[in-house]
Amino acid sequence: MKSASWLLSRRKLLRGAGGVAIGLPFLDAMAPPGRAHAASTTAPQRFLVYYKPGGTVLDNWRPTGTETSFTLGAIHQPLVPFKDRLILLDGVDLKITAIGEGHPHSRGMGGVLTGRELPPGPYETCGSTAGFPGGPSIDQAIAAKIAQGTKLRSLEVAVNWPTDQRDGGKAAPTNCIVYSGPGQAVPPSIDPRAVFDRLFTDLGANTQQLMVERAKSKSILDTVIGEYQSLSPRVGQSDRAKLEEHLSRIRELELAIGANANETTGACVKPAAPTPLGDARAGQEGVPGDNQQKNPSLDARMPELGKAMMDLLVMALACDLTRVGTMQWVDSQAYNTFPFLQLFDGHHAYQHDHGYQPDALTKIDTWYMTQFAYLLQRLTDVKENGVSLFDNTCVLFTTEIQAPNSHAQDNMPFIVAGNAGGAFKTGRYLKYDGASHNDLLVSLQSAYGITDTTFGNPAYCNGALPKFV
């Protein structure tokens, strides 16, 4: 057991050759004497955003019952094991999209996390043009408060994220939800291998040395094993078990994304903006048939890639490499197909291009909810001195519209999972009558110690949502 004279720094890393630096989970040896099992007071808060496109079939989404005695909707069935850890919101409107420029998809993407309208700008969608919103997104505001001192301010990942090639393959209002400041879009990383290297190698690593070590060892873990063997005898049995499980999960991630391959990509260097995987749309937006599958291999790999990205997000939080992250599946246009669900037309087509098809959309949304449940379970699996990583995390489930067939943005299907270390009372179904979603953003920032009474456009703020906190 550790003594009062020896504590392990929360910033401790296992370092190896080639610039490899693996973060550690929260250990007993990191807590002050007498507080080894007080994770709720010693472990940091975290915040995640989970985005899926296209709204939802409200009749199959909406729960029934009262605030504390309710039945989940059909789409929510994968979340039954987490029912007491959820706040489901009804009657919260994306009011900010009533003003500004752009198509509803763009307005929703730009406004859902920033609480701001889109200004005039050069980005075109379905005949409408717009620019980027004039302020940061809620995740970035929270990151500024809680992520100081971490390796990454935040981590944004996506799976099937086609950029609009007519804009030069860059971020656009239709595909970005994260903004670091006015007009400053933060595109997600789309390559799991690049994300893995970004997390587990120093940004100033010796690229050539890392390549040599990879070629010899086939695994970054082999480069840090000596330091692990030195650390292990100095911690208690419980911490040793956590370390072994932690490194085992990293090994699994390596194998899952092929990060142990003998490659010479130089990915340990700080990555540039993600390279698009190819335009997934035909190029004639709004025209029936424009949803033809353009990257069938990528569409088919969505479950595999999504799992890898969610595992990386959870590992980043567990290692305290960051405390804020975003999981974005695709862009708002959602022209991807779901061959693993036997749905071979594009998601957008089921919304309205080929007529509104609620059965197909319910199947798609249930699949996305199953993936959301996987993320919550992974957070639950990571233990921090008596409680789970999920106990100190809040995850916002969001989309950019509510009604797939009309682009309506009232009654938005928001879910808040987890209570960020006790900031919220969960296990509730809260009904409102046209509340502004800006007030939800105010409630979220309040949970992380931000005392501002508005977020985004103050004209759409009334303070925190009643009953939420």
CSV table of C-alpha atoms in Angstrom, one decimal:
chain,number,residue,atom,x,y,z
A,1,MET,CA,0.0,0.0,0.0
A,2,LYS,CA,1.2,3.5,-0.6
A,3,SER,CA,2.4,5.6,2.3
A,4,ALA,CA,1.6,9.3,2.9
A,5,SER,CA,5.2,10.1,1.8
A,6,TRP,CA,4.7,8.8,-1.7
A,7,LEU,CA,1.9,10.0,-4.0
A,8,LEU,CA,1.7,9.5,-7.7
A,9,SER,CA,1.0,12.6,-9.7
A,10,ARG,CA,-2.3,12.8,-11.6
A,11,ARG,CA,-0.2,13.9,-14.6
A,12,LYS,CA,2.0,10.8,-14.4
A,13,LEU,CA,2.7,9.2,-17.8
A,14,LEU,CA,4.4,5.9,-18.8
A,15,ARG,CA,7.1,7.0,-21.2
A,16,GLY,CA,8.9,4.9,-23.7
A,17,ALA,CA,11.0,5.2,-26.8
A,18,GLY,CA,10.0,7.2,-29.8
A,19,GLY,CA,8.0,9.8,-27.8
A,20,VAL,CA,5.4,7.3,-26.6
A,21,ALA,CA,3.6,8.6,-23.5
A,22,ILE,CA,0.7,6.6,-22.1
A,23,GLY,CA,-1.6,8.3,-19.6
A,24,LEU,CA,-2.8,6.4,-16.5
A,25,PRO,CA,-6.3,5.8,-15.1
A,26,PHE,CA,-7.1,7.4,-11.7
A,27,LEU,CA,-5.3,5.3,-9.1
A,28,ASP,CA,-5.4,5.1,-5.3
A,29,ALA,CA,-1.8,6.3,-5.3
A,30,MET,CA,-3.0,9.6,-6.8
A,31,ALA,CA,-5.4,10.4,-4.0
A,32,PRO,CA,-4.3,12.2,-0.8
A,33,PRO,CA,-4.1,10.0,2.3
A,34,GLY,CA,-7.5,9.1,3.7
A,35,ARG,CA,-9.2,10.0,0.4
A,36,ALA,CA,-8.3,7.0,-1.7
A,37,HIS,CA,-11.9,6.0,-2.2
A,38,ALA,CA,-13.4,9.5,-2.5
A,39,ALA,CA,-13.3,9.6,-6.3
A,40,SER,CA,-16.4,11.8,-6.5
A,41,THR,CA,-14.3,14.6,-4.9
A,42,THR,CA,-10.9,13.8,-6.4
A,43,ALA,CA,-11.7,12.7,-10.0
A,44,PRO,CA,-12.4,15.5,-12.5
A,45,GLN,CA,-15.6,16.2,-14.2
A,46,ARG,CA,-15.9,15.3,-17.9
A,47,PHE,CA,-18.3,16.3,-20.7
A,48,LEU,CA,-19.1,14.5,-24.0
A,49,VAL,CA,-21.4,15.3,-26.9
A,50,TYR,CA,-22.9,12.4,-29.0
A,51,TYR,CA,-24.4,13.6,-32.3
A,52,LYS,CA,-26.5,11.6,-34.8
A,53,PRO,CA,-28.2,13.3,-37.8
A,54,GLY,CA,-31.7,13.8,-39.0
A,55,GLY,CA,-33.9,14.2,-36.0
A,56,THR,CA,-36.2,11.4,-35.0
A,57,VAL,CA,-39.6,9.8,-35.3
A,58,LEU,CA,-41.1,11.6,-32.3
A,59,ASP,CA,-43.9,9.1,-31.7
A,60,ASN,CA,-41.4,6.3,-31.3
A,61,TRP,CA,-39.0,8.5,-29.3
A,62,ARG,CA,-41.2,10.2,-26.8
A,63,PRO,CA,-41.5,8.5,-23.4
A,64,THR,CA,-44.8,8.2,-21.6
A,65,GLY,CA,-45.6,8.8,-17.9
A,66,THR,CA,-44.6,11.4,-15.3
A,67,GLU,CA,-41.3,13.0,-14.3
A,68,THR,CA,-40.1,10.1,-12.2
A,69,SER,CA,-42.4,7.3,-13.3
A,70,PHE,CA,-42.1,6.9,-17.0
A,71,THR,CA,-41.7,4.3,-19.8
A,72,LEU,CA,-39.0,4.8,-22.4
A,73,GLY,CA,-40.0,5.1,-26.0
A,74,ALA,CA,-39.5,2.3,-28.6
A,75,ILE,CA,-36.3,3.9,-29.9
A,76,HIS,CA,-34.9,4.1,-26.3
A,77,GLN,CA,-35.1,0.4,-25.5
A,78,PRO,CA,-31.3,0.0,-25.7
A,79,LEU,CA,-31.1,2.6,-22.9
A,80,VAL,CA,-33.2,0.6,-20.4
A,81,PRO,CA,-30.2,-0.4,-18.3
A,82,PHE,CA,-29.3,3.3,-17.9
A,83,LYS,CA,-32.8,4.6,-17.3
A,84,ASP,CA,-32.0,5.9,-13.8
A,85,ARG,CA,-28.9,7.7,-15.2
A,86,LEU,CA,-30.9,9.7,-17.8
A,87,ILE,CA,-32.7,13.0,-18.2
A,88,LEU,CA,-35.0,12.9,-21.2
A,89,LEU,CA,-36.3,16.3,-22.3
A,90,ASP,CA,-39.6,17.1,-24.1
A,91,GLY,CA,-40.8,20.4,-25.4
A,92,VAL,CA,-37.4,22.1,-25.7
A,93,ASP,CA,-37.2,24.0,-29.0
A,94,LEU,CA,-34.2,25.0,-31.1
A,95,LYS,CA,-35.5,28.6,-31.2
A,96,ILE,CA,-32.3,30.1,-32.4
A,97,THR,CA,-32.8,28.6,-35.8
A,98,ALA,CA,-35.8,30.9,-36.4
A,99,ILE,CA,-33.3,33.6,-37.3
A,100,GLY,CA,-30.2,33.8,-39.3
A,101,GLU,CA,-29.1,32.4,-42.6
A,102,GLY,CA,-28.9,29.0,-44.2
A,103,HIS,CA,-30.9,25.8,-44.5
A,104,PRO,CA,-32.4,24.2,-41.4
A,105,HIS,CA,-29.8,21.5,-41.4
A,106,SER,CA,-27.0,24.1,-41.3
A,107,ARG,CA,-28.8,26.3,-38.8
A,108,GLY,CA,-29.3,23.3,-36.5
A,109,MET,CA,-25.7,22.2,-36.8
A,110,GLY,CA,-24.4,25.7,-36.2
A,111,GLY,CA,-26.9,26.6,-33.4
A,112,VAL,CA,-27.3,23.4,-31.4
A,113,LEU,CA,-24.1,23.7,-29.4
A,114,THR,CA,-23.4,27.4,-29.8
A,115,GLY,CA,-26.9,28.8,-29.2
A,116,ARG,CA,-26.2,31.3,-32.0
A,117,GLU,CA,-27.7,31.9,-35.5
A,118,LEU,CA,-25.7,31.7,-38.7
A,119,PRO,CA,-24.5,34.9,-40.3
A,120,PRO,CA,-24.3,35.5,-44.0
A,121,GLY,CA,-21.5,33.5,-45.6
A,122,PRO,CA,-20.3,31.6,-48.6
A,123,TYR,CA,-21.3,28.0,-47.7
A,124,GLU,CA,-24.2,26.7,-49.8
A,125,THR,CA,-26.7,24.1,-48.9
A,126,CYS,CA,-29.9,23.4,-50.9
A,127,GLY,CA,-29.9,26.9,-52.4
A,128,SER,CA,-29.2,28.7,-49.1
A,129,THR,CA,-25.9,30.2,-48.1
A,130,ALA,CA,-24.5,31.0,-44.6
A,131,GLY,CA,-21.4,31.4,-42.6
A,132,PHE,CA,-20.2,30.0,-39.2
A,133,PRO,CA,-21.8,31.0,-35.9
A,134,GLY,CA,-20.4,33.9,-33.9
A,135,GLY,CA,-19.3,32.2,-30.8
A,136,PRO,CA,-17.9,29.0,-29.2
A,137,SER,CA,-19.9,25.8,-28.7
A,138,ILE,CA,-20.8,24.7,-25.2
A,139,ASP,CA,-18.2,21.9,-25.1
A,140,GLN,CA,-15.5,24.4,-25.8
A,141,ALA,CA,-16.7,26.7,-23.1
A,142,ILE,CA,-16.7,23.8,-20.6
A,143,ALA,CA,-13.3,22.7,-21.8
A,144,ALA,CA,-11.9,26.2,-21.1
A,145,LYS,CA,-13.2,25.7,-17.5
A,146,ILE,CA,-12.2,22.0,-16.8
A,147,ALA,CA,-9.6,20.9,-19.3
A,148,GLN,CA,-6.7,23.2,-18.4
A,149,GLY,CA,-3.5,21.2,-18.0
A,150,THR,CA,-4.6,18.2,-20.1
A,151,LYS,CA,-2.7,17.2,-23.2
A,152,LEU,CA,-5.7,18.1,-25.4
A,153,ARG,CA,-8.2,20.8,-24.8
A,154,SER,CA,-10.8,18.5,-26.3
A,155,LEU,CA,-11.1,15.6,-28.7
A,156,GLU,CA,-13.5,15.6,-31.7
A,157,VAL,CA,-14.0,12.4,-33.7
A,158,ALA,CA,-16.3,11.3,-36.5
A,159,VAL,CA,-17.0,8.2,-38.4
A,160,ASN,CA,-18.5,8.8,-41.9
A,161,TRP,CA,-17.9,12.5,-42.3
A,162,PRO,CA,-18.0,13.6,-45.9
A,163,THR,CA,-17.0,17.2,-46.5
A,164,ASP,CA,-18.5,19.2,-49.3
A,165,GLN,CA,-15.9,19.0,-52.1
A,166,ARG,CA,-17.3,22.2,-53.7
A,167,ASP,CA,-15.9,24.0,-50.6
A,168,GLY,CA,-12.5,22.5,-51.2
A,169,GLY,CA,-13.0,19.6,-48.8
A,170,LYS,CA,-13.2,21.9,-45.8
A,171,ALA,CA,-15.5,22.3,-42.8
A,172,ALA,CA,-18.9,23.8,-43.6
A,173,PRO,CA,-22.0,24.6,-41.6
A,174,THR,CA,-23.6,21.3,-42.7
A,175,ASN,CA,-20.9,19.2,-41.2
A,176,CYS,CA,-19.5,20.9,-38.0
A,177,ILE,CA,-21.0,21.3,-34.6
A,178,VAL,CA,-18.0,22.3,-32.6
A,179,TYR,CA,-16.6,25.9,-32.6
A,180,SER,CA,-13.7,27.2,-30.6
A,181,GLY,CA,-14.7,30.8,-31.1
A,182,PRO,CA,-16.6,33.1,-33.5
A,183,GLY,CA,-16.4,31.6,-37.0
A,184,GLN,CA,-13.8,29.0,-35.9
A,185,ALA,CA,-15.1,25.6,-36.8
A,186,VAL,CA,-13.3,22.6,-35.3
A,187,PRO,CA,-13.6,19.7,-37.8
A,188,PRO,CA,-13.5,16.2,-36.3
A,189,SER,CA,-10.7,13.6,-36.7
A,190,ILE,CA,-11.9,10.7,-38.9
A,191,ASP,CA,-8.9,8.3,-38.8
A,192,PRO,CA,-8.8,6.1,-35.7
A,193,ARG,CA,-5.1,5.4,-36.3
A,194,ALA,CA,-4.3,9.1,-36.3
A,195,VAL,CA,-6.4,9.7,-33.2
A,196,PHE,CA,-4.6,6.8,-31.4
A,197,ASP,CA,-1.2,8.2,-32.2
A,198,ARG,CA,-2.3,11.7,-31.2
A,199,LEU,CA,-3.4,10.4,-27.8
A,200,PHE,CA,-0.5,8.1,-27.1
A,201,THR,CA,2.6,9.9,-28.5
A,202,ASP,CA,4.1,13.2,-27.5
A,203,LEU,CA,3.3,15.9,-30.1
A,204,GLY,CA,7.1,16.6,-30.2
A,205,ALA,CA,8.1,12.9,-30.6
A,206,ASN,CA,11.0,11.8,-32.8
A,207,THR,CA,9.1,10.5,-35.8
A,208,GLN,CA,11.9,8.5,-37.2
A,209,GLN,CA,12.7,6.9,-33.8
A,210,LEU,CA,9.0,6.0,-33.3
A,211,MET,CA,8.9,4.3,-36.7
A,212,VAL,CA,12.0,2.3,-35.9
A,213,GLU,CA,10.5,1.2,-32.5
A,214,ARG,CA,7.2,0.3,-34.2
A,215,ALA,CA,9.0,-1.8,-36.8
A,216,LYS,CA,10.9,-3.6,-34.0
A,217,SER,CA,8.2,-4.0,-31.4
A,218,LYS,CA,5.0,-4.0,-33.3
A,219,SER,CA,3.3,-2.2,-30.4
A,220,ILE,CA,3.7,1.1,-28.6
A,221,LEU,CA,3.1,-0.7,-25.3
A,222,ASP,CA,6.4,-2.6,-25.7
A,223,THR,CA,8.2,0.7,-25.6
A,224,VAL,CA,6.8,1.6,-22.1
A,225,ILE,CA,6.8,-1.8,-20.5
A,226,GLY,CA,10.0,-1.1,-18.5
A,227,GLU,CA,8.5,1.9,-16.8
A,228,TYR,CA,5.4,-0.1,-16.1
A,229,GLN,CA,7.4,-2.8,-14.4
A,230,SER,CA,9.2,-0.2,-12.3
A,231,LEU,CA,5.9,1.5,-11.3
A,232,SER,CA,3.8,-1.6,-10.6
A,233,PRO,CA,5.6,-2.8,-7.3
A,234,ARG,CA,5.2,0.7,-5.8
A,235,VAL,CA,1.4,0.7,-5.9
A,236,GLY,CA,-1.2,-1.5,-4.1
A,237,GLN,CA,-2.9,-4.6,-5.5
A,238,SER,CA,-6.0,-2.7,-6.5
A,239,ASP,CA,-3.9,-0.2,-8.5
A,240,ARG,CA,-1.9,-3.0,-10.2
A,241,ALA,CA,-5.1,-4.6,-11.3
A,242,LYS,CA,-6.3,-1.3,-12.7
A,243,LEU,CA,-3.0,-0.8,-14.5
A,244,GLU,CA,-3.1,-4.2,-16.1
A,245,GLU,CA,-6.7,-3.7,-17.2
A,246,HIS,CA,-5.9,-0.3,-18.6
A,247,LEU,CA,-2.9,-1.5,-20.6
A,248,SER,CA,-4.9,-4.5,-21.8
A,249,ARG,CA,-7.6,-2.1,-23.2
A,250,ILE,CA,-4.9,-0.1,-25.0
A,251,ARG,CA,-3.6,-3.3,-26.5
A,252,GLU,CA,-7.1,-4.1,-27.7
A,253,LEU,CA,-7.4,-0.7,-29.2
A,254,GLU,CA,-4.1,-1.1,-31.1
A,255,LEU,CA,-5.3,-4.4,-32.5
A,256,ALA,CA,-8.7,-3.1,-33.4
A,257,ILE,CA,-7.4,-0.1,-35.4
A,258,GLY,CA,-4.3,-1.7,-36.7
A,259,ALA,CA,-2.1,0.7,-34.8
A,260,ASN,CA,0.5,-2.0,-34.3
A,261,ALA,CA,1.1,-2.3,-38.1
A,262,ASN,CA,4.6,-1.7,-39.4
A,263,GLU,CA,3.8,1.6,-41.1
A,264,THR,CA,5.8,4.7,-41.8
A,265,THR,CA,3.2,7.3,-42.0
A,266,GLY,CA,4.7,9.7,-39.4
A,267,ALA,CA,1.4,9.9,-37.7
A,268,CYS,CA,3.0,10.7,-34.4
A,269,VAL,CA,3.4,14.3,-35.6
A,270,LYS,CA,0.7,16.7,-34.6
A,271,PRO,CA,-2.0,16.0,-37.2
A,272,ALA,CA,-3.4,18.6,-39.5
A,273,ALA,CA,-7.1,19.0,-40.2
A,274,PRO,CA,-8.5,15.6,-41.1
A,275,THR,CA,-8.4,14.5,-44.7
A,276,PRO,CA,-11.8,13.8,-46.1
A,277,LEU,CA,-12.5,10.2,-47.0
A,278,GLY,CA,-14.3,11.1,-50.2
A,279,ASP,CA,-17.5,12.9,-51.0
A,280,ALA,CA,-20.4,10.6,-50.0
A,281,ARG,CA,-22.9,12.5,-52.0
A,282,ALA,CA,-23.5,12.7,-55.7
A,283,GLY,CA,-23.0,16.4,-55.9
A,284,GLN,CA,-26.6,17.5,-56.8
A,285,GLU,CA,-28.0,18.2,-53.3
A,286,GLY,CA,-31.8,18.0,-53.0
A,287,VAL,CA,-32.3,15.9,-56.1
A,288,PRO,CA,-33.8,12.4,-55.7
A,289,GLY,CA,-31.2,9.8,-56.1
A,290,ASP,CA,-28.3,12.1,-54.9
A,291,ASN,CA,-28.0,9.8,-51.9
A,292,GLN,CA,-26.4,7.0,-53.9
A,293,GLN,CA,-23.8,5.2,-51.9
A,294,LYS,CA,-20.4,6.6,-52.9
A,295,ASN,CA,-18.2,4.9,-50.3
A,296,PRO,CA,-19.7,1.5,-49.7
A,297,SER,CA,-16.8,0.2,-47.8
A,298,LEU,CA,-16.9,3.1,-45.3
A,299,ASP,CA,-20.7,2.8,-44.9
A,300,ALA,CA,-20.3,-0.9,-44.1
A,301,ARG,CA,-17.5,-0.2,-41.6
A,302,MET,CA,-19.5,2.3,-39.5
A,303,PRO,CA,-20.1,-0.1,-36.6
A,304,GLU,CA,-16.5,-1.1,-36.5
A,305,LEU,CA,-15.1,2.5,-36.8
A,306,GLY,CA,-17.7,3.9,-34.4
A,307,LYS,CA,-16.7,1.4,-31.7
A,308,ALA,CA,-13.1,2.3,-32.2
A,309,MET,CA,-13.7,6.0,-31.9
A,310,MET,CA,-15.9,5.6,-28.8
A,311,ASP,CA,-13.2,3.4,-27.2
A,312,LEU,CA,-10.6,6.1,-28.0
A,313,LEU,CA,-12.8,8.8,-26.5
A,314,VAL,CA,-13.3,6.8,-23.3
A,315,MET,CA,-9.6,6.0,-23.1
A,316,ALA,CA,-8.7,9.7,-23.5
A,317,LEU,CA,-10.9,10.5,-20.6
A,318,ALA,CA,-9.7,7.6,-18.5
A,319,CYS,CA,-6.1,8.7,-19.1
A,320,ASP,CA,-7.0,12.4,-18.4
A,321,LEU,CA,-5.5,13.3,-21.7
A,322,THR,CA,-8.7,15.4,-22.1
A,323,ARG,CA,-11.9,15.9,-20.2
A,324,VAL,CA,-14.1,17.0,-23.1
A,325,GLY,CA,-15.0,15.2,-26.4
A,326,THR,CA,-17.5,14.9,-29.2
A,327,MET,CA,-18.6,11.8,-31.0
A,328,GLN,CA,-20.1,12.8,-34.4
A,329,TRP,CA,-21.3,10.0,-36.6
A,330,VAL,CA,-21.8,11.8,-39.9
A,331,ASP,CA,-22.7,15.2,-41.3
A,332,SER,CA,-26.3,16.6,-41.2
A,333,GLN,CA,-27.0,15.7,-44.8
A,334,ALA,CA,-26.6,12.0,-43.9
A,335,TYR,CA,-26.3,10.4,-47.4
A,336,ASN,CA,-24.7,7.3,-45.9
A,337,THR,CA,-26.4,3.9,-46.2
A,338,PHE,CA,-26.8,1.1,-43.5
A,339,PRO,CA,-26.0,-2.2,-45.3
A,340,PHE,CA,-25.6,-3.9,-41.9
A,341,LEU,CA,-29.3,-3.0,-41.2
A,342,GLN,CA,-30.3,-4.1,-44.7
A,343,LEU,CA,-31.1,-0.5,-45.5
A,344,PHE,CA,-29.3,0.2,-48.8
A,345,ASP,CA,-30.8,3.7,-49.6
A,346,GLY,CA,-29.3,6.8,-48.0
A,347,HIS,CA,-30.5,8.0,-44.6
A,348,HIS,CA,-31.5,11.3,-46.2
A,349,ALA,CA,-33.7,9.5,-48.6
A,350,TYR,CA,-35.7,7.8,-45.8
A,351,GLN,CA,-36.3,11.3,-44.3
A,352,HIS,CA,-38.0,12.8,-47.4
A,353,ASP,CA,-36.2,12.3,-50.7
A,354,HIS,CA,-38.2,9.1,-51.4
A,355,GLY,CA,-41.0,9.9,-49.1
A,356,TYR,CA,-41.1,9.9,-45.3
A,357,GLN,CA,-40.4,6.3,-44.1
A,358,PRO,CA,-40.8,6.2,-40.3
A,359,ASP,CA,-40.2,2.4,-40.0
A,360,ALA,CA,-36.8,2.7,-41.6
A,361,LEU,CA,-35.9,5.8,-39.6
A,362,THR,CA,-36.9,4.1,-36.4
A,363,LYS,CA,-34.6,1.2,-37.2
A,364,ILE,CA,-31.8,3.6,-37.9
A,365,ASP,CA,-32.4,5.6,-34.8
A,366,THR,CA,-32.6,2.5,-32.6
A,367,TRP,CA,-29.2,1.5,-34.0
A,368,TYR,CA,-27.8,4.9,-33.1
A,369,MET,CA,-29.3,4.5,-29.7
A,370,THR,CA,-27.6,1.1,-29.3
A,371,GLN,CA,-24.3,2.7,-30.1
A,372,PHE,CA,-25.1,5.4,-27.5
A,373,ALA,CA,-25.7,2.6,-24.9
A,374,TYR,CA,-22.3,1.1,-25.8
A,375,LEU,CA,-20.6,4.4,-25.1
A,376,LEU,CA,-22.4,4.7,-21.7
A,377,GLN,CA,-21.4,1.1,-20.9
A,378,ARG,CA,-17.8,1.8,-21.7
A,379,LEU,CA,-17.8,4.8,-19.4
A,380,THR,CA,-19.4,2.6,-16.7
A,381,ASP,CA,-16.7,-0.1,-17.1
A,382,VAL,CA,-13.9,2.3,-16.2
A,383,LYS,CA,-13.5,2.5,-12.4
A,384,GLU,CA,-12.1,5.4,-10.5
A,385,ASN,CA,-11.6,4.4,-6.9
A,386,GLY,CA,-15.0,3.0,-6.1
A,387,VAL,CA,-17.1,4.8,-8.8
A,388,SER,CA,-17.2,4.7,-12.5
A,389,LEU,CA,-15.9,7.2,-15.1
A,390,PHE,CA,-19.6,7.6,-16.0
A,391,ASP,CA,-20.3,8.9,-12.4
A,392,ASN,CA,-18.1,12.0,-13.2
A,393,THR,CA,-19.3,12.5,-16.8
A,394,CYS,CA,-22.3,14.1,-18.5
A,395,VAL,CA,-23.1,13.1,-22.1
A,396,LEU,CA,-25.4,15.2,-24.2
A,397,PHE,CA,-27.2,13.3,-26.9
A,398,THR,CA,-28.3,15.7,-29.7
A,399,THR,CA,-29.2,16.1,-33.4
A,400,GLU,CA,-29.8,19.2,-35.5
A,401,ILE,CA,-33.5,18.9,-36.4
A,402,GLN,CA,-36.5,17.1,-34.9
A,403,ALA,CA,-38.8,16.2,-37.8
A,404,PRO,CA,-37.0,14.4,-40.6
A,405,ASN,CA,-39.7,15.1,-43.2
A,406,SER,CA,-40.2,18.8,-42.5
A,407,HIS,CA,-37.0,20.0,-40.8
A,408,ALA,CA,-39.0,21.3,-37.9
A,409,GLN,CA,-36.9,22.1,-34.8
A,410,ASP,CA,-39.3,22.2,-32.0
A,411,ASN,CA,-39.6,19.3,-29.4
A,412,MET,CA,-35.9,18.5,-30.0
A,413,PRO,CA,-34.9,15.0,-28.8
A,414,PHE,CA,-32.3,15.9,-26.3
A,415,ILE,CA,-31.0,13.4,-23.7
A,416,VAL,CA,-28.6,14.1,-20.9
A,417,ALA,CA,-26.9,11.0,-19.6
A,418,GLY,CA,-24.9,11.0,-16.3
A,419,ASN,CA,-24.7,13.8,-13.7
A,420,ALA,CA,-21.1,15.1,-14.0
A,421,GLY,CA,-20.3,14.1,-10.4
A,422,GLY,CA,-23.7,14.9,-8.8
A,423,ALA,CA,-24.6,18.1,-10.7
A,424,PHE,CA,-27.9,16.8,-11.8
A,425,LYS,CA,-30.7,14.6,-10.5
A,426,THR,CA,-31.2,11.9,-13.1
A,427,GLY,CA,-33.8,9.2,-13.8
A,428,ARG,CA,-36.3,11.9,-14.9
A,429,TYR,CA,-38.5,12.8,-17.9
A,430,LEU,CA,-38.9,16.5,-18.0
A,431,LYS,CA,-41.6,18.2,-20.0
A,432,TYR,CA,-41.6,21.8,-21.1
A,433,ASP,CA,-43.8,24.0,-23.2
A,434,GLY,CA,-41.6,25.5,-25.8
A,435,ALA,CA,-38.5,26.2,-23.7
A,436,SER,CA,-35.5,27.6,-25.4
A,437,HIS,CA,-32.7,25.2,-25.9
A,438,ASN,CA,-30.3,28.0,-25.0
A,439,ASP,CA,-31.5,27.5,-21.4
A,440,LEU,CA,-30.4,23.9,-21.6
A,441,LEU,CA,-26.9,25.1,-22.6
A,442,VAL,CA,-27.0,27.5,-19.6
A,443,SER,CA,-27.9,24.6,-17.3
A,444,LEU,CA,-25.0,22.5,-18.7
A,445,GLN,CA,-22.4,25.2,-18.2
A,446,SER,CA,-23.7,25.8,-14.7
A,447,ALA,CA,-23.0,22.2,-13.8
A,448,TYR,CA,-19.3,22.8,-14.6
A,449,GLY,CA,-19.0,25.9,-12.5
A,450,ILE,CA,-19.6,28.5,-15.2
A,451,THR,CA,-21.7,31.2,-13.6
A,452,ASP,CA,-22.8,33.1,-16.7
A,453,THR,CA,-26.6,33.4,-16.9
A,454,THR,CA,-26.7,33.3,-20.7
A,455,PHE,CA,-25.1,31.2,-23.4
A,456,GLY,CA,-25.1,32.1,-27.1
A,457,ASN,CA,-27.5,34.8,-28.2
A,458,PRO,CA,-28.7,36.3,-24.9
A,459,ALA,CA,-32.1,37.2,-26.6
A,460,TYR,CA,-32.9,33.5,-26.5
A,461,CYS,CA,-31.9,32.9,-22.9
A,462,ASN,CA,-34.1,33.0,-19.8
A,463,GLY,CA,-31.6,31.3,-17.4
A,464,ALA,CA,-31.2,27.6,-16.5
A,465,LEU,CA,-34.1,25.3,-17.4
A,466,PRO,CA,-36.5,25.0,-14.6
A,467,LYS,CA,-36.3,21.7,-12.6
A,468,PHE,CA,-33.3,20.6,-14.6
A,469,VAL,CA,-30.6,21.1,-11.9
